[in-house]
mmCIF file of C-alpha atoms in Angstrom:
data_model
loop_
_atom_site.group_PDB
_atom_site.id
_atom_site.type_symbol
_atom_site.label_atom_id
_atom_site.label_comp_id
_atom_site.label_asym_id
_atom_site.label_seq_id
_atom_site.Cartn_x
_atom_site.Cartn_y
_atom_site.Cartn_z
ATOM 1 C CA UNK A 50 0.000 0.000 0.000
ATOM 2 C CA UNK A 51 1.336 3.413 -0.911
ATOM 3 C CA UNK A 52 2.232 5.427 2.180
ATOM 4 C CA UNK A 53 0.377 8.721 2.640
ATOM 5 C CA UNK A 54 2.329 11.931 2.323
ATOM 6 C CA UNK A 55 2.761 13.185 5.868
ATOM 7 C CA UNK A 56 3.838 16.692 6.895
ATOM 8 C CA UNK A 57 6.821 17.122 9.219
ATOM 9 C CA UNK A 58 4.897 19.532 11.445
ATOM 10 C CA UNK A 59 1.161 18.853 11.201
ATOM 11 C CA UNK A 60 -1.118 21.832 10.839
ATOM 12 C CA UNK A 61 -3.431 22.243 13.848
ATOM 13 C CA UNK A 62 -6.757 20.465 13.747
ATOM 14 C CA UNK A 63 -7.648 20.076 10.048
ATOM 15 C CA UNK A 64 -11.433 19.710 10.160
ATOM 16 C CA UNK A 65 -12.448 16.084 9.510
ATOM 17 C CA UNK A 66 -15.604 15.350 7.590
ATOM 18 C CA UNK A 67 -18.523 13.631 9.364
ATOM 19 C CA UNK A 68 -18.264 9.862 9.692
ATOM 20 C CA UNK A 69 -20.231 7.894 7.120
ATOM 21 C CA UNK A 70 -22.019 4.672 8.046
ATOM 22 C CA UNK A 71 -19.207 2.085 7.994
ATOM 23 C CA UNK A 72 -19.374 -0.126 4.916
ATOM 24 C CA UNK A 73 -18.291 -3.728 5.738
ATOM 25 C CA UNK A 74 -16.722 -4.097 2.296
ATOM 26 C CA UNK A 75 -14.680 -0.909 2.723
ATOM 27 C CA UNK A 76 -13.566 -1.905 6.230
ATOM 28 C CA UNK A 77 -12.507 -5.303 4.891
ATOM 29 C CA UNK A 78 -10.524 -3.656 2.083
ATOM 30 C CA UNK A 79 -8.737 -1.331 4.519
ATOM 31 C CA UNK A 80 -7.946 -4.260 6.800
ATOM 32 C CA UNK A 81 -6.491 -6.267 3.909
ATOM 33 C CA UNK A 82 -4.343 -3.403 2.594
ATOM 34 C CA UNK A 83 -3.082 -2.724 6.106
ATOM 35 C CA UNK A 84 -1.774 -6.239 6.750
ATOM 36 C CA UNK A 85 1.905 -5.938 7.556
ATOM 37 C CA UNK A 86 1.700 -2.142 7.880
ATOM 38 C CA UNK A 87 2.520 -0.310 11.132
ATOM 39 C CA UNK A 88 -0.445 0.198 13.452
ATOM 40 C CA UNK A 89 -0.372 3.978 12.990
ATOM 41 C CA UNK A 90 -0.717 3.690 9.217
ATOM 42 C CA UNK A 91 -3.575 1.238 9.628
ATOM 43 C CA UNK A 92 -5.637 3.595 11.804
ATOM 44 C CA UNK A 93 -4.968 6.564 9.503
ATOM 45 C CA UNK A 94 -6.236 4.553 6.516
ATOM 46 C CA UNK A 95 -9.220 3.274 8.501
ATOM 47 C CA UNK A 96 -10.413 6.719 9.578
ATOM 48 C CA UNK A 97 -9.891 8.201 6.114
ATOM 49 C CA UNK A 98 -12.022 5.373 4.688
ATOM 50 C CA UNK A 99 -15.017 6.243 6.895
ATOM 51 C CA UNK A 100 -14.677 10.023 6.518
ATOM 52 C CA UNK A 101 -15.416 10.876 2.865
ATOM 53 C CA UNK A 102 -13.418 13.859 1.646
ATOM 54 C CA UNK A 103 -10.836 13.548 4.431
ATOM 55 C CA UNK A 104 -7.347 12.480 3.360
ATOM 56 C CA UNK A 105 -4.938 10.275 5.244
ATOM 57 C CA UNK A 106 -2.679 13.317 5.669
ATOM 58 C CA UNK A 107 -5.563 15.207 7.294
ATOM 59 C CA UNK A 108 -6.088 12.369 9.774
ATOM 60 C CA UNK A 109 -2.354 12.025 10.442
ATOM 61 C CA UNK A 110 -2.123 15.741 11.249
ATOM 62 C CA UNK A 111 -4.755 15.632 13.993
ATOM 63 C CA UNK A 112 -3.609 15.622 17.632
ATOM 64 C CA UNK A 113 -3.688 12.059 18.905
ATOM 65 C CA UNK A 114 -6.590 12.814 21.235
ATOM 66 C CA UNK A 115 -8.766 14.069 18.373
ATOM 67 C CA UNK A 116 -7.867 11.012 16.320
ATOM 68 C CA UNK A 117 -8.592 8.663 19.212
ATOM 69 C CA UNK A 118 -11.956 10.330 19.842
ATOM 70 C CA UNK A 119 -12.880 9.437 16.251
ATOM 71 C CA UNK A 120 -11.664 5.875 16.819
ATOM 72 C CA UNK A 121 -13.911 5.618 19.867
ATOM 73 C CA UNK A 122 -16.872 6.799 17.781
ATOM 74 C CA UNK A 123 -16.044 4.285 15.063
ATOM 75 C CA UNK A 124 -15.652 1.485 17.576
ATOM 76 C CA UNK A 125 -19.109 2.198 18.987
ATOM 77 C CA UNK A 126 -20.577 2.225 15.481
ATOM 78 C CA UNK A 127 -18.940 -1.105 14.591
ATOM 79 C CA UNK A 128 -19.097 -3.106 17.816
ATOM 80 C CA UNK A 129 -21.152 -1.191 20.380
ATOM 81 C CA UNK A 130 -20.343 0.806 23.542
ATOM 82 C CA UNK A 131 -19.201 -1.999 25.888
ATOM 83 C CA UNK A 132 -15.529 -2.991 26.021
ATOM 84 C CA UNK A 133 -13.529 -5.744 27.706
ATOM 85 C CA UNK A 134 -9.754 -5.867 27.766
ATOM 86 C CA UNK A 135 -7.133 -8.005 29.473
ATOM 87 C CA UNK A 136 -4.532 -6.484 31.797
ATOM 88 C CA UNK A 137 -1.638 -8.114 33.635
ATOM 89 C CA UNK A 138 -1.078 -7.311 37.301
ATOM 90 C CA UNK A 139 2.475 -5.959 37.714
ATOM 91 C CA UNK A 140 2.603 -7.363 41.248
ATOM 92 C CA UNK A 141 1.711 -11.037 40.724
ATOM 93 C CA UNK A 142 1.390 -11.349 36.900
ATOM 94 C CA UNK A 143 -2.224 -12.456 37.209
ATOM 95 C CA UNK A 144 -4.319 -11.644 34.152
ATOM 96 C CA UNK A 145 -7.605 -9.888 34.787
ATOM 97 C CA UNK A 146 -10.450 -8.759 32.566
ATOM 98 C CA UNK A 147 -11.408 -5.103 32.702
ATOM 99 C CA UNK A 148 -14.954 -4.302 31.598
ATOM 100 C CA UNK A 149 -16.007 -0.719 30.961
ATOM 101 C CA UNK A 150 -18.007 1.496 28.603
ATOM 102 C CA UNK A 151 -16.794 3.894 25.956
ATOM 103 C CA UNK A 152 -18.247 6.793 27.931
ATOM 104 C CA UNK A 153 -15.902 5.866 30.783
ATOM 105 C CA UNK A 154 -12.859 6.702 28.627
ATOM 106 C CA UNK A 155 -14.195 9.616 26.604
ATOM 107 C CA UNK A 156 -12.910 13.057 27.475
ATOM 108 C CA UNK A 157 -15.399 15.915 27.520
ATOM 109 C CA UNK A 158 -15.406 17.954 24.297
ATOM 110 C CA UNK A 159 -14.622 21.014 26.411
ATOM 111 C CA UNK A 160 -11.283 19.379 27.225
ATOM 112 C CA UNK A 161 -10.343 18.778 23.583
ATOM 113 C CA UNK A 162 -6.739 19.142 22.496
ATOM 114 C CA UNK A 163 -5.161 22.572 22.550
ATOM 115 C CA UNK A 164 -2.526 23.267 19.918
ATOM 116 C CA UNK A 165 0.405 25.657 19.697
ATOM 117 C CA UNK A 166 0.584 26.308 23.430
ATOM 118 C CA UNK A 167 3.035 28.872 24.714
ATOM 119 C CA UNK A 168 4.399 28.586 28.227
ATOM 120 C CA UNK A 169 7.452 29.700 30.175
ATOM 121 C CA UNK A 170 9.644 26.957 31.635
ATOM 122 C CA UNK A 171 13.059 27.458 33.262
ATOM 123 C CA UNK A 172 13.067 31.085 32.095
ATOM 124 C CA UNK A 173 12.496 30.191 28.452
ATOM 125 C CA UNK A 174 9.465 30.719 26.277
ATOM 126 C CA UNK A 175 8.385 27.289 25.061
ATOM 127 C CA UNK A 176 5.972 26.732 22.185
ATOM 128 C CA UNK A 177 4.587 23.220 21.976
ATOM 129 C CA UNK A 178 1.786 21.208 20.460
ATOM 130 C CA UNK A 179 0.411 17.741 21.240
ATOM 131 C CA UNK A 180 1.893 14.912 19.128
ATOM 132 C CA UNK A 181 0.004 13.688 16.073
ATOM 133 C CA UNK A 182 0.061 10.388 14.188
ATOM 134 C CA UNK A 183 2.474 11.953 11.703
ATOM 135 C CA UNK A 184 4.949 12.377 14.558
ATOM 136 C CA UNK A 185 4.624 8.733 15.595
ATOM 137 C CA UNK A 186 5.202 7.647 11.999
ATOM 138 C CA UNK A 187 8.485 9.577 12.027
ATOM 139 C CA UNK A 188 9.839 7.288 14.758
ATOM 140 C CA UNK A 189 12.020 4.485 13.329
ATOM 141 C CA UNK A 190 10.992 0.914 14.066
ATOM 142 C CA UNK A 191 12.746 -0.422 17.150
ATOM 143 C CA UNK A 192 13.560 3.005 18.612
ATOM 144 C CA UNK A 193 14.034 2.962 22.380
ATOM 145 C CA UNK A 194 12.166 5.194 24.807
ATOM 146 C CA UNK A 195 14.894 7.834 24.850
ATOM 147 C CA UNK A 196 14.955 8.060 21.048
ATOM 148 C CA UNK A 197 11.164 8.301 20.942
ATOM 149 C CA UNK A 198 11.156 11.149 23.437
ATOM 150 C CA UNK A 199 13.894 13.008 21.550
ATOM 151 C CA UNK A 200 12.100 12.749 18.204
ATOM 152 C CA UNK A 201 8.768 13.906 19.631
ATOM 153 C CA UNK A 202 10.383 16.851 21.397
ATOM 154 C CA UNK A 203 12.227 17.877 18.224
ATOM 155 C CA UNK A 204 9.011 17.785 16.205
ATOM 156 C CA UNK A 205 6.580 19.241 18.725
ATOM 157 C CA UNK A 206 8.589 21.747 20.758
ATOM 158 C CA UNK A 207 10.466 24.956 19.985
ATOM 159 C CA UNK A 208 11.880 27.421 22.473
ATOM 160 C CA UNK A 209 13.356 30.877 22.860
ATOM 161 C CA UNK A 210 16.011 31.960 25.319
ATOM 162 C CA UNK A 211 15.811 34.988 27.606
ATOM 163 C CA UNK A 212 16.927 37.192 24.689
ATOM 164 C CA UNK A 213 14.220 35.822 22.424
ATOM 165 C CA UNK A 214 16.563 33.805 20.229
ATOM 166 C CA UNK A 215 15.315 30.400 18.974
ATOM 167 C CA UNK A 216 16.445 27.373 20.961
ATOM 168 C CA UNK A 217 16.159 23.844 19.565
ATOM 169 C CA UNK A 218 14.408 21.284 21.714
ATOM 170 C CA UNK A 219 17.671 19.353 22.094
ATOM 171 C CA UNK A 220 19.294 22.437 23.642
ATOM 172 C CA UNK A 221 16.662 22.916 26.314
ATOM 173 C CA UNK A 222 17.831 22.225 29.880
ATOM 174 C CA UNK A 223 17.030 18.816 31.369
ATOM 175 C CA UNK A 224 14.933 20.542 34.052
ATOM 176 C CA UNK A 225 12.535 21.759 31.352
ATOM 177 C CA UNK A 226 11.790 18.356 29.817
ATOM 178 C CA UNK A 227 9.449 16.956 32.475
ATOM 179 C CA UNK A 228 7.295 20.138 32.645
ATOM 180 C CA UNK A 229 7.119 20.154 28.830
ATOM 181 C CA UNK A 230 5.927 16.536 28.728
ATOM 182 C CA UNK A 231 3.377 17.285 31.455
ATOM 183 C CA UNK A 232 2.113 20.331 29.527
ATOM 184 C CA UNK A 233 1.721 18.259 26.372
ATOM 185 C CA UNK A 234 -0.281 15.636 28.289
ATOM 186 C CA UNK A 235 -2.558 18.272 29.824
ATOM 187 C CA UNK A 236 -3.099 19.829 26.405
ATOM 188 C CA UNK A 237 -4.465 16.582 24.938
ATOM 189 C CA UNK A 238 -6.112 14.516 27.700
ATOM 190 C CA UNK A 239 -7.837 12.066 25.302
ATOM 191 C CA UNK A 240 -4.443 10.931 23.967
ATOM 192 C CA UNK A 241 -3.559 8.907 27.085
ATOM 193 C CA UNK A 242 -6.380 6.923 28.718
ATOM 194 C CA UNK A 243 -5.582 5.289 32.053
ATOM 195 C CA UNK A 244 -7.617 2.508 33.671
ATOM 196 C CA UNK A 245 -7.510 2.245 37.462
ATOM 197 C CA UNK A 246 -7.565 -1.486 38.192
ATOM 198 C CA UNK A 247 -7.414 -3.768 41.223
ATOM 199 C CA UNK A 248 -6.084 -7.313 41.016
ATOM 200 C CA UNK A 249 -8.566 -9.870 42.378
ATOM 201 C CA UNK A 250 -5.733 -12.292 43.157
ATOM 202 C CA UNK A 251 -3.412 -10.131 45.253
ATOM 203 C CA UNK A 252 -5.402 -6.932 45.800
ATOM 204 C CA UNK A 253 -2.757 -4.740 44.150
ATOM 205 C CA UNK A 254 -4.081 -1.464 42.682
ATOM 206 C CA UNK A 255 -2.428 -0.295 39.478
ATOM 207 C CA UNK A 256 -2.916 1.830 36.375
ATOM 208 C CA UNK A 257 -3.056 0.346 32.866
ATOM 209 C CA UNK A 258 -2.973 2.319 29.632
ATOM 210 C CA UNK A 259 -5.886 1.735 27.256
ATOM 211 C CA UNK A 260 -4.839 2.210 23.615
ATOM 212 C CA UNK A 261 -7.972 2.465 21.474
ATOM 213 C CA UNK A 262 -5.936 2.280 18.248
ATOM 214 C CA UNK A 263 -4.388 -1.098 19.091
ATOM 215 C CA UNK A 264 -7.614 -2.360 20.683
ATOM 216 C CA UNK A 265 -9.828 -1.513 17.698
ATOM 217 C CA UNK A 266 -7.422 -2.890 15.105
ATOM 218 C CA UNK A 267 -7.273 -6.198 17.022
ATOM 219 C CA UNK A 268 -11.073 -6.292 17.009
ATOM 220 C CA UNK A 269 -11.217 -5.547 13.291
ATOM 221 C CA UNK A 270 -8.657 -8.259 12.608
ATOM 222 C CA UNK A 271 -10.795 -10.800 14.476
ATOM 223 C CA UNK A 272 -13.958 -9.563 12.743
ATOM 224 C CA UNK A 273 -12.318 -9.767 9.305
ATOM 225 C CA UNK A 274 -11.120 -13.338 9.834
ATOM 226 C CA UNK A 275 -14.586 -14.378 11.019
ATOM 227 C CA UNK A 276 -16.464 -12.677 8.206
ATOM 228 C CA UNK A 277 -14.175 -14.275 5.620
ATOM 229 C CA UNK A 278 -15.029 -17.661 7.134
ATOM 230 C CA UNK A 279 -18.715 -16.751 6.886
ATOM 231 C CA UNK A 280 -18.300 -15.696 3.257
ATOM 232 C CA UNK A 281 -16.562 -18.967 2.451
ATOM 233 C CA UNK A 282 -19.336 -20.948 4.157
ATOM 234 C CA UNK A 283 -22.201 -19.117 2.423
ATOM 235 C CA UNK A 284 -20.516 -19.059 -0.980
ATOM 236 C CA UNK A 285 -20.067 -22.827 -0.788
ATOM 237 C CA UNK A 286 -23.629 -23.409 0.413
ATOM 238 C CA UNK A 287 -25.552 -21.000 -1.814
ATOM 239 C CA UNK A 288 -23.153 -19.837 -4.505
ATOM 240 C CA UNK A 289 -23.525 -16.194 -3.421
ATOM 241 C CA UNK A 290 -20.968 -13.525 -4.288
ATOM 242 C CA UNK A 291 -18.878 -11.864 -1.592
ATOM 243 C CA UNK A 292 -20.550 -8.483 -2.207
ATOM 244 C CA UNK A 293 -24.007 -10.003 -1.721
ATOM 245 C CA UNK A 294 -22.977 -11.663 1.533
ATOM 246 C CA UNK A 295 -21.414 -8.478 2.893
ATOM 247 C CA UNK A 296 -24.608 -6.583 2.032
ATOM 248 C CA UNK A 297 -26.572 -8.775 4.468
ATOM 249 C CA UNK A 298 -27.186 -7.458 7.968
ATOM 250 C CA UNK A 299 -25.031 -9.188 10.623
ATOM 251 C CA UNK A 300 -28.118 -10.829 12.161
ATOM 252 C CA UNK A 301 -29.408 -12.201 8.862
ATOM 253 C CA UNK A 302 -25.930 -13.338 7.794
ATOM 254 C CA UNK A 303 -25.518 -15.249 11.049
ATOM 255 C CA UNK A 304 -28.837 -17.038 10.548
ATOM 256 C CA UNK A 305 -27.785 -18.121 7.061
ATOM 257 C CA UNK A 306 -24.416 -19.308 8.416
ATOM 258 C CA UNK A 307 -26.206 -21.429 11.030
ATOM 259 C CA UNK A 308 -28.557 -22.886 8.416
ATOM 260 C CA UNK A 309 -25.650 -23.671 6.078
ATOM 261 C CA UNK A 310 -23.842 -25.447 8.907
ATOM 262 C CA UNK A 311 -26.885 -27.595 9.691
#
C-alpha cells in the first residue's frame, strides 16, 4: 500500500468530515491493505475510509486525542459501547479482565486538544503542540524510549532563550523536559487513557494504559477473519458472491451461516 504523504509539522486540527455509516466491504478492504503495515498507518487509513473527503494526511495531522476520539466513535458504530480488555497485574502477573463502557474513557469535548501552546519553563518561552500520528510515523521501528522522546520533542517543541533567540528542543535544559511533557499531556487529555484497576488475586491497585488504536485494530482483525469464514461458508452453500454476503445485515448473515452449517 502506498504510504500517505505526511507533513513534518502537522497543521493544527484540520477539520475532519462527518463519519459515514461504515461499509463492511470498505472496512474489509482497509484491513487487507493494512496487513503488515505499522499500526499507525492502519488507523490513519481506517479513519480516512469512513470520513469521505478527508485524506490520510488530514487524519495524520490531527492531535492524537482528536484522532482517538474518532476511533472511539467508530468502535461504537462497529461493535457497540461496551468494552472488555485483558490487563496483567504488575505485582503477581495475574491476568484480569477489565470491563467498561466507551463513555468511561471519553474526554469531555470542552477538554479537547489545545494546539500551539506557549508557556514559560526554566526562564524560556516554550511553544509546543500535542503529538500527532504523523509524529509517531516519524519514529524508526525499534527506537528505544529515549529516542522516541527526543524525536517527539524535536518535532513538537520549539523554544526561545531569555533574549528571544530560537532554541532547539535538544538544547533545552534537562529541568525543562518533564514540565514540557506534562504540559503536552494536559493539552491533549484524550491521547492517554488510564484505567484504574485492582487485582482480584493479590489486591494490588495499578494503572493500565488503554490504547484504542491497538484495541480496535485487534477487534477488526478478528472480525475480518470471522467474516471471511462466513463468506466462504455461504458461498459454498448458496453460490452467493462476496458483495451479496457483505450486504446482508449481521443478524441475517448469522442465521444463514447457522442454516448452512446444519
